[in-house]
XYZ file of C-alpha atoms in Angstrom:
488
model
C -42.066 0.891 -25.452
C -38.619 -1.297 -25.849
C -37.665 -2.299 -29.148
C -34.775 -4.919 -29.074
C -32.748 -7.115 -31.944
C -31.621 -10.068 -30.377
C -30.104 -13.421 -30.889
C -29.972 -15.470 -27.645
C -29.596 -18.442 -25.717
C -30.015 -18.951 -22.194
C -27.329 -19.878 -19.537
C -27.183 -22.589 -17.443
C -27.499 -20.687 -14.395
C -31.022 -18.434 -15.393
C -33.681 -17.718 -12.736
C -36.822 -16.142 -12.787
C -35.053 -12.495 -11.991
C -32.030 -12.925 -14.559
C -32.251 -13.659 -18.345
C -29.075 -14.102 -20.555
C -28.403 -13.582 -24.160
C -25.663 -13.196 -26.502
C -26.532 -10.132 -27.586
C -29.458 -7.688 -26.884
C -29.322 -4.271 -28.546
C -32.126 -1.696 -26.503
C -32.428 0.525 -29.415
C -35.226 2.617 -27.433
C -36.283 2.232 -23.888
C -39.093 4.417 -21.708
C -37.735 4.650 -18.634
C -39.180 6.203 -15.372
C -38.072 6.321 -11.360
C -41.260 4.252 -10.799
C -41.101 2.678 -7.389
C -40.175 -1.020 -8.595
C -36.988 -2.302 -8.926
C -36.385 -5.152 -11.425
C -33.286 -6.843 -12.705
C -32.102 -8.645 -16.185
C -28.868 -9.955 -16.739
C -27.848 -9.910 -20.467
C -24.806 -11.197 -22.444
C -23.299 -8.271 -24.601
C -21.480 -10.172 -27.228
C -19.466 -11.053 -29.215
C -17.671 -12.031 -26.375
C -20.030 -13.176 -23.916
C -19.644 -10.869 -21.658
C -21.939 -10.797 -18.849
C -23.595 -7.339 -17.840
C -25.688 -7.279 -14.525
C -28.530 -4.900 -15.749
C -30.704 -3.189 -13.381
C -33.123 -0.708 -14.321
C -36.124 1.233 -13.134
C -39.249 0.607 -15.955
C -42.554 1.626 -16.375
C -44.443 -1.820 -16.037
C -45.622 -1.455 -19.727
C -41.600 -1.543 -20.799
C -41.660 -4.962 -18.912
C -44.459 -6.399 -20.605
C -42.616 -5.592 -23.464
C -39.437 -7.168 -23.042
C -41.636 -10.328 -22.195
C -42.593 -10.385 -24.786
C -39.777 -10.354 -26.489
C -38.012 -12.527 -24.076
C -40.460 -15.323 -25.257
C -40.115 -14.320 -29.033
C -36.398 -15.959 -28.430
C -37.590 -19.091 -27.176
C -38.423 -17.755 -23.565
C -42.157 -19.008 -23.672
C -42.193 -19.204 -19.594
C -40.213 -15.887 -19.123
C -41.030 -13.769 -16.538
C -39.704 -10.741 -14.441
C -39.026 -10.602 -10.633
C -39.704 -7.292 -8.505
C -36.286 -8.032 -6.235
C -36.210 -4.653 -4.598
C -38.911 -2.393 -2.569
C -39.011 1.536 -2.633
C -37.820 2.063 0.516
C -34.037 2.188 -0.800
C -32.473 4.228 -3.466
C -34.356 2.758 -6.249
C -30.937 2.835 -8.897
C -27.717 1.018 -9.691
C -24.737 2.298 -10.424
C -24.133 0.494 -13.205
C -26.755 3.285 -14.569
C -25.645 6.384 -12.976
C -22.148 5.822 -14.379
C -22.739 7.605 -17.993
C -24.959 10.207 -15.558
C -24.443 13.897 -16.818
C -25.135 17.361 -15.681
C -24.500 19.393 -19.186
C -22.950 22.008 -17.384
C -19.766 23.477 -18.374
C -16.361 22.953 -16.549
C -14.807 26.295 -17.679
C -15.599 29.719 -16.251
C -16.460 30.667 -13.005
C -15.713 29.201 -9.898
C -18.324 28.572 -6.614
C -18.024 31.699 -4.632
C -17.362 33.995 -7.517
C -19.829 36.462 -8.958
C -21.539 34.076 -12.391
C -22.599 36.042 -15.071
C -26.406 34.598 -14.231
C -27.015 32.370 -11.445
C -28.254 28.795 -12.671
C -27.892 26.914 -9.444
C -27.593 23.877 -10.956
C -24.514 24.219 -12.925
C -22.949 26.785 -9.662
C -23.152 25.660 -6.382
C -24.498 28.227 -4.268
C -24.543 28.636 -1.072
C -22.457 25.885 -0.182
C -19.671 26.708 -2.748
C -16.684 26.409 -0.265
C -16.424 22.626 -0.719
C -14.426 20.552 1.756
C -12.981 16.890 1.270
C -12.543 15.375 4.853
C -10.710 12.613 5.775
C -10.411 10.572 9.212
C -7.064 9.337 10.890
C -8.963 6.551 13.426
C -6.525 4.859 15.636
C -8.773 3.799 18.368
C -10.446 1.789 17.146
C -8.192 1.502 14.129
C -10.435 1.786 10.694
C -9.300 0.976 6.687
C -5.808 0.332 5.654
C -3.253 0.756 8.088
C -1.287 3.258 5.212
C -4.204 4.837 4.154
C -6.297 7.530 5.595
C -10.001 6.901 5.321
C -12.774 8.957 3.716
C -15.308 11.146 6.215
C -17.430 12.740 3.386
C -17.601 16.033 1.348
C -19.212 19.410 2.756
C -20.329 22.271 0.950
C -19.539 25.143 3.154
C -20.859 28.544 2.171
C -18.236 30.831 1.204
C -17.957 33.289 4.104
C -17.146 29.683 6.414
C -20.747 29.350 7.825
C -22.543 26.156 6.615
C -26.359 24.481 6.225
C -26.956 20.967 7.078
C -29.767 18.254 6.368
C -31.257 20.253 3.622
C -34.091 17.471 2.558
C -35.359 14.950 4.979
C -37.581 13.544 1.824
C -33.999 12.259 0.271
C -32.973 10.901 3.448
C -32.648 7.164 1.523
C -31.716 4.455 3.144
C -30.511 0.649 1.905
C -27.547 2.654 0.343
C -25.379 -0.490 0.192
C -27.951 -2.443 -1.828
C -29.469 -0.255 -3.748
C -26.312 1.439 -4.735
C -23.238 -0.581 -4.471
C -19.894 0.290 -5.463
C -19.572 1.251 -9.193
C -17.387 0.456 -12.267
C -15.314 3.983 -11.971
C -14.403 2.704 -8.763
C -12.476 -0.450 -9.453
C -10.639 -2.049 -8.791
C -10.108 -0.925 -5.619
C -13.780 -0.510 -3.990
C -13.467 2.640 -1.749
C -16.644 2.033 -0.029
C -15.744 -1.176 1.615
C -11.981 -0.186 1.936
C -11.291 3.683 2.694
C -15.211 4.577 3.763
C -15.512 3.385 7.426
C -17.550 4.195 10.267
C -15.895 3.892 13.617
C -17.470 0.842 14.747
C -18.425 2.544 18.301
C -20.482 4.566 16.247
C -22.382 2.475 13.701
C -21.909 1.086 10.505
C -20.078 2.078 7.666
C -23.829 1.662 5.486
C -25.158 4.332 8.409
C -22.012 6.767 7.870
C -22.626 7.164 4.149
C -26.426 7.573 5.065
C -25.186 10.161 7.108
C -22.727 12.209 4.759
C -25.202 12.207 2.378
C -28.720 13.456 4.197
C -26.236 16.047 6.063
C -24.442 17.558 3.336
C -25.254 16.160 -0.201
C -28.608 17.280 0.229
C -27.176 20.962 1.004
C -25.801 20.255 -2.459
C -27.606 23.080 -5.178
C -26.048 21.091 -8.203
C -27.575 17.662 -6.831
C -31.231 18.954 -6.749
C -33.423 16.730 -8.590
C -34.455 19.232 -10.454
C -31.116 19.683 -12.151
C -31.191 16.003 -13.337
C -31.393 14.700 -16.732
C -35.384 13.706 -17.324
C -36.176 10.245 -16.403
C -33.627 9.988 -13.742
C -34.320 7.183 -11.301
C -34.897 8.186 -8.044
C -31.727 8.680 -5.739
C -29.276 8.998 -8.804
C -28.250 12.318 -7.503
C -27.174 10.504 -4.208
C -25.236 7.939 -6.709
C -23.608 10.661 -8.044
C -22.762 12.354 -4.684
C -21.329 9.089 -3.776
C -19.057 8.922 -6.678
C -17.550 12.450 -6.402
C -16.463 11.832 -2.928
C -14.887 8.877 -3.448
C -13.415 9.794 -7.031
C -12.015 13.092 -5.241
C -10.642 11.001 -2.410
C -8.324 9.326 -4.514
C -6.550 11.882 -5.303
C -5.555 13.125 -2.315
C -3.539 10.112 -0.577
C -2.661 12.280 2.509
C -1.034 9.030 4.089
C 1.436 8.832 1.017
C 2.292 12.666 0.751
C 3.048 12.939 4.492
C 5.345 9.808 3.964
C 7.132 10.935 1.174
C 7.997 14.226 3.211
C 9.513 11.864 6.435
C 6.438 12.082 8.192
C 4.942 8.368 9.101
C 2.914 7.071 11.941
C 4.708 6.349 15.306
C 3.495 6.126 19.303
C 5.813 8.729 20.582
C 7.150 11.255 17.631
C 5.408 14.530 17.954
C 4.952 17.529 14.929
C 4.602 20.874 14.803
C 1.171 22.060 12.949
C 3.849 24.078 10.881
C 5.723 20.894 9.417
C 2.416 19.061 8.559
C 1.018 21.736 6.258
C 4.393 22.340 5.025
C 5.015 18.563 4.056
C 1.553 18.371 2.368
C 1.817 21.539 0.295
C 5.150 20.290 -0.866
C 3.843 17.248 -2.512
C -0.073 18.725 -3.182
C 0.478 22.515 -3.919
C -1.850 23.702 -1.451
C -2.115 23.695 2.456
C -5.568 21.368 4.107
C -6.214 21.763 7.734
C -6.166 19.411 10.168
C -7.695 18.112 13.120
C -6.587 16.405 16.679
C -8.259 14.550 18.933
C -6.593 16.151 21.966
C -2.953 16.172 20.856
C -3.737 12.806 18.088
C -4.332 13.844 14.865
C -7.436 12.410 13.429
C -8.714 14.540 10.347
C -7.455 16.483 7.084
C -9.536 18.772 5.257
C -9.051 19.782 1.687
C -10.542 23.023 0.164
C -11.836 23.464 -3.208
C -14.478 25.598 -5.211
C -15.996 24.191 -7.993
C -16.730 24.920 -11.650
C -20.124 23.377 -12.834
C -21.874 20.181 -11.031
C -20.941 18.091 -8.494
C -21.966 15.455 -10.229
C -19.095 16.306 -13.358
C -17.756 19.620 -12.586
C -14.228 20.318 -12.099
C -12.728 20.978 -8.484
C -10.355 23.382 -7.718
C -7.920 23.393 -5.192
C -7.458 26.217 -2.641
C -5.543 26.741 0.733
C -7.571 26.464 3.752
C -9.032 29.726 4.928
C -9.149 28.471 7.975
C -7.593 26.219 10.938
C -8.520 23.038 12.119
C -8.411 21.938 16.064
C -5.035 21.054 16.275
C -2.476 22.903 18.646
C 0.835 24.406 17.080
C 2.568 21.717 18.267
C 2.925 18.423 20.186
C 1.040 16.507 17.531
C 1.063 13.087 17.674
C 0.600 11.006 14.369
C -0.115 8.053 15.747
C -0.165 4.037 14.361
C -3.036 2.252 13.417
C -3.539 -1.268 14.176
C -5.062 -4.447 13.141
C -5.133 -3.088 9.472
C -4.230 -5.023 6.721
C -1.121 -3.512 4.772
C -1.196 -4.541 1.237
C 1.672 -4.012 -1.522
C -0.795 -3.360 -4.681
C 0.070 -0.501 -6.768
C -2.973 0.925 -8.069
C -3.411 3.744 -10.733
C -6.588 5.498 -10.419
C -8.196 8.161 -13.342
C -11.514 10.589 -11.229
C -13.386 12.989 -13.782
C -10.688 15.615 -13.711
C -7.695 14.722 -11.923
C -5.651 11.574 -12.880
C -3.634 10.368 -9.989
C -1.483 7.239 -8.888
C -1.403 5.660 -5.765
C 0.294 2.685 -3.883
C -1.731 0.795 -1.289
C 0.447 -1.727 0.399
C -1.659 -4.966 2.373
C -0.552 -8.159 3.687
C -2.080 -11.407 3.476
C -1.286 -14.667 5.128
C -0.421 -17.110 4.534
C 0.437 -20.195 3.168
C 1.838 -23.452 4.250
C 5.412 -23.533 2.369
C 7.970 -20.779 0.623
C 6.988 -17.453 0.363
C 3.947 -16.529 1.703
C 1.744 -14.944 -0.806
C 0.344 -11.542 -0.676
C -3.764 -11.605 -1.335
C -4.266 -9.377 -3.859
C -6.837 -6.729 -4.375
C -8.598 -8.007 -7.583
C -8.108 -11.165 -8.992
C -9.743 -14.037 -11.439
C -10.565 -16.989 -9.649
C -9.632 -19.921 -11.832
C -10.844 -23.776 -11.412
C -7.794 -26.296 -11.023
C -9.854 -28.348 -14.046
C -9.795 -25.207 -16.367
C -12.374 -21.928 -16.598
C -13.331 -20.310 -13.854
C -15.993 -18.335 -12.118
C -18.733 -15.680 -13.537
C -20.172 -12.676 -12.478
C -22.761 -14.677 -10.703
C -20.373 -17.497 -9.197
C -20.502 -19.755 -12.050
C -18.376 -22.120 -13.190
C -17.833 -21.404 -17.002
C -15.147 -21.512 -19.891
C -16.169 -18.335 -20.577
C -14.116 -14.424 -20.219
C -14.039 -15.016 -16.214
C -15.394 -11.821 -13.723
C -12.985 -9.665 -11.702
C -13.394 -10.450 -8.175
C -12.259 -7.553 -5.845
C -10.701 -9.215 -2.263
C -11.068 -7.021 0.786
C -9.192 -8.351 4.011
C -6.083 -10.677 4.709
C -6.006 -13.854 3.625
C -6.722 -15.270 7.073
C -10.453 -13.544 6.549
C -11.959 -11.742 3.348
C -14.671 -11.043 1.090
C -15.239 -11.115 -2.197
C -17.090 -8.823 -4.519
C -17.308 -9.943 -8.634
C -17.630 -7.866 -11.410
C -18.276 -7.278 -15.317
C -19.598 -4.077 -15.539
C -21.590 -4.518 -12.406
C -20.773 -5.324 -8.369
C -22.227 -8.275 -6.833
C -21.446 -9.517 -3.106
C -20.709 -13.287 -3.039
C -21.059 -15.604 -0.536
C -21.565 -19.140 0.776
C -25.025 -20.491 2.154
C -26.681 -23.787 1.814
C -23.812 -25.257 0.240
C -23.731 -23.301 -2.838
C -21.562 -20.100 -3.829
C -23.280 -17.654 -5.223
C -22.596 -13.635 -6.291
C -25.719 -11.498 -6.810
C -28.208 -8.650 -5.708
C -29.509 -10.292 -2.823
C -26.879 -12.111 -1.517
C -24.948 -11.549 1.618
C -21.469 -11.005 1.826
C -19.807 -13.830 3.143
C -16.611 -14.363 4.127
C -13.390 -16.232 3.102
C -9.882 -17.807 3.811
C -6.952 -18.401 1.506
C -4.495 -21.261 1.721
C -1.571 -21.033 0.142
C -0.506 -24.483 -1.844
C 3.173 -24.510 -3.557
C 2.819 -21.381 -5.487
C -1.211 -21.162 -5.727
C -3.120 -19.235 -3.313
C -6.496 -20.997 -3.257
C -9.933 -20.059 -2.356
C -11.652 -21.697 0.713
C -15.086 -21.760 2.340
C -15.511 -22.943 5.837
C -11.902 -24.053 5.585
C -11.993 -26.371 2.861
C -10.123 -25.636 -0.354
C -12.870 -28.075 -2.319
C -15.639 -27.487 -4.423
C -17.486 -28.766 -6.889
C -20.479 -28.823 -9.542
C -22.814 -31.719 -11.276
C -21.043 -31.359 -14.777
C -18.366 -29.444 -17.053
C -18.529 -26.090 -18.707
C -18.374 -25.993 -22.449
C -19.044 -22.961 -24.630
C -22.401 -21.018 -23.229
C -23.185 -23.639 -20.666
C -22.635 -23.025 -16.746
C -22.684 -24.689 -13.842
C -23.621 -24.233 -10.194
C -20.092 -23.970 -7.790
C -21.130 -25.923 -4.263
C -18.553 -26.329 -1.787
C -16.969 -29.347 -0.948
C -16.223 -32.466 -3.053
C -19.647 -34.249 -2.981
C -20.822 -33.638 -6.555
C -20.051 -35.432 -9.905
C -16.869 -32.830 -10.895
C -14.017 -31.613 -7.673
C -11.856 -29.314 -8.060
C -10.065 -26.478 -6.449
C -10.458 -23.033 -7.249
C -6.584 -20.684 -7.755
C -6.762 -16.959 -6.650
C -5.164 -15.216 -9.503
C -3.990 -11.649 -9.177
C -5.126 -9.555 -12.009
């Protein structure tokens, strides 16, 4: 049963599948991984800001907040099924506050525990590995950043399991998980996760990672999951650590600082690339080569407590990767965006700062601006746009920009991620809506959104206090205006 307090109003942009208030205060909720996937927005005041709410609930719970949905005025209020079981049936959103209750002091994976709860030590697998790919051909992610290839968890005498679980083999990863809110603003999934393309999609290299190793995972069993867990929230989490424990080892960044950068025809020693990474990291990885190219680093750790929360520990590799002693070639990526956006990033236990440097093109006159990474999107009239592509007076979403400015998409957020896009005329961000692509075109000193090459948009009225309005491209409705990039 849900008991809620609530003053509300609706926006001007509700559906069937999304309900806004001002305020709604869940006091009590019963929630279970049933296989249906519903979603509510809500307002959580006093500030109106939007929270995309998506949660698994027993069908009674639903009935429920009906019901109280039409207490507040909603007297034709119903609530959408907008997912199907056949993906990871959770958000992130959810998974976020997510914890194991296991300790993060005493004894490490691969050490002798006083009494052997597997879900708070990781055993077998408690040799954990970080990998990370250098692709050059094809090129993949940021041309100054390596990308992320996944987290193992080898067993401790260097042997390893793999595709421990073909029942949590999910699939619809991208949908049904998304990136999360300790991941902005920077998005690692869509930036620093890539497939090489030859190979598949990025979507079908996560799938991978996970149903090869995660499941291996003895901390991520569901039985070592909080009770009422939705299903695939131990996938969420695995998702999270990997990319959380990525960011704090910017390999591209340490080998620079040590005089070590990409280049066609400079060659290394094995000898000076472990030295120039335990000089700015501690600890030595190993790395891998594509013949003589150098396409993979591997960091060591063993782990005290979960996965999901536990704290990692760094360690020297115990052993070698496939590269030669020498005659290494580092070599450049290509077609990669390089982007000059400093970015400070906090993971569960390590706190780290990195610079990511991109490049975005440009404008028609003076200096060309850079696109930046996140960034309100502001309407030449005043407001701006919502989580769900809006056009309100209202606190405005954080839209995260992947690409250059010749080509990018746009992801908003408030609390939650939502792809945006442009079909039928009308921008929209949501659940279910593709990720479309954009251009930016630089006028005087604003960098301006475009769709389909226009730089116009418009809606049938003006934003005042709670009420919204529909943003359709081009300049055929009752209110035009333009629409400023503006880095956060």
């Amino acid at each position: 049963m849900v008991n809620s307090g609530f003053s509300g109003y609706a926006e001007g942009d509700v559906s069937p599948a999304r309900f806004t208030f001002t305020w709604l205060r869940v006091v009590e909720s019963s929630l279970s991984a049933k296989n249906t996937h519903f979603s509510i927005t809500v307002t959580k005041g006093p500030h109106d800001e939007l929270v995309d709410f998506v949660a698994l609930l027993l069908p009674e719970a639903m009935l429920s907040i009906a019901g109280l949905l039409a207490l507040a005025g909603f007297s034709t209020a119903s609530i959408v099924k907008n997912f199907t079981s056949s993906n990871i049936n959770v958000n992130r959103g959810i998974i976020s506050e997510l914890s194991s209750g296991c300790p993060t002091t005493g004894t490490a994976s691969c050490g002798t525990p006083a009494g052997t709860n597997t879900c708070c030590f990781e055993t077998p697998g408690g040799l954990l590995l970080q990998t990370q790919f250098w692709d050059t051909s094809p090129s993949t992610g940021p041309s100054n950043s390596w990308t992320i290839h996944g987290l193992w968890p080898d067993e401790c005498n260097l042997s390893f399991q793999e595709n421990c679980d073909s029942s949590r083999a999910y699939t619809g990863i991208s949908t049904a998980y998304g990136p999360g809110r300790q991941l902005d603003p920077q998005l690692h999934e869509y930036r620093f996760w890539k497939n090489d393309p030859n190979d598949g999609s990025d979507e079908e290299l996560w799938e991978h990672e996970w149903e090869t190793h995660g499941t291996c995972m003895s901390t991520l069993d569901v039985s070592c999951l909080p009770s009422g867990s939705p299903k695939g929230a131990e996938a969420v989490a695995f998702f999270e650590t990997v990319v959380g424990l990525f960011q704090t080892l910017p390999t591209y960044e340490w080998l620079a600082n040590q005089g070590i950068t990409p280049s066609s025809s400079t060659t290394h020693t094995l000898a000076s690339l472990t030295a120039a990474i335990k000089a700015e990291y501690g600890f030595t990885p190993s790395f891998d080569c594509d013949g003589s190219d150098l396409s993979g680093a591997s960091y060591y750790f063993h782990l005290i407590g979960s996965v999901i929360d536990g704290k990692f520990v760094p360690i020297n590799a115990p052993e070698s990767g496939s590269c030669g002693s020498t005659g290494i070639k580092y070599l450049t990526k290509t077609g990669s965006p390089v982007t000059t956006t400093s970015t400070s990033t906090t993971t569960k236990s390590t706190s780290t700062t990195t610079t990511k440097t991109t490049s975005g093109g440009g404008g028609s006159t003076g200096t060309p601006i850079p696109l930046p990474a996140t960034a309100f999107i502001q309407a030449s009239t005043g407001g701006g746009l919502l989580t769900l592509g809006t056009w309100s007076t209202q606190t405005l979403a954080t839209m995260h920009l992947t690409g250059t400015s010749n080509s990018f998409t746009m992801v908003s957020s408030k609390g939650m991620y939502w792809n945006c896009g442009a079909s039928g005329g009308e921008l929209t961000c949501g659940s279910g809506v593709s990720l479309g692509t954009f251009t930016a075109v630089q006028s005087g000193s604003q960098l301006l959104l475009a769709s389909g090459g226009s730089t116009a948009f418009s809606s049938d009225g003006v934003p005042s206090g709670s009420t919204v309005f529909p943003v359709f491209t081009g300049s055929s409705h009752a209110q035009a205006y333009t629409l400023a990039i503006v880095a956060t």
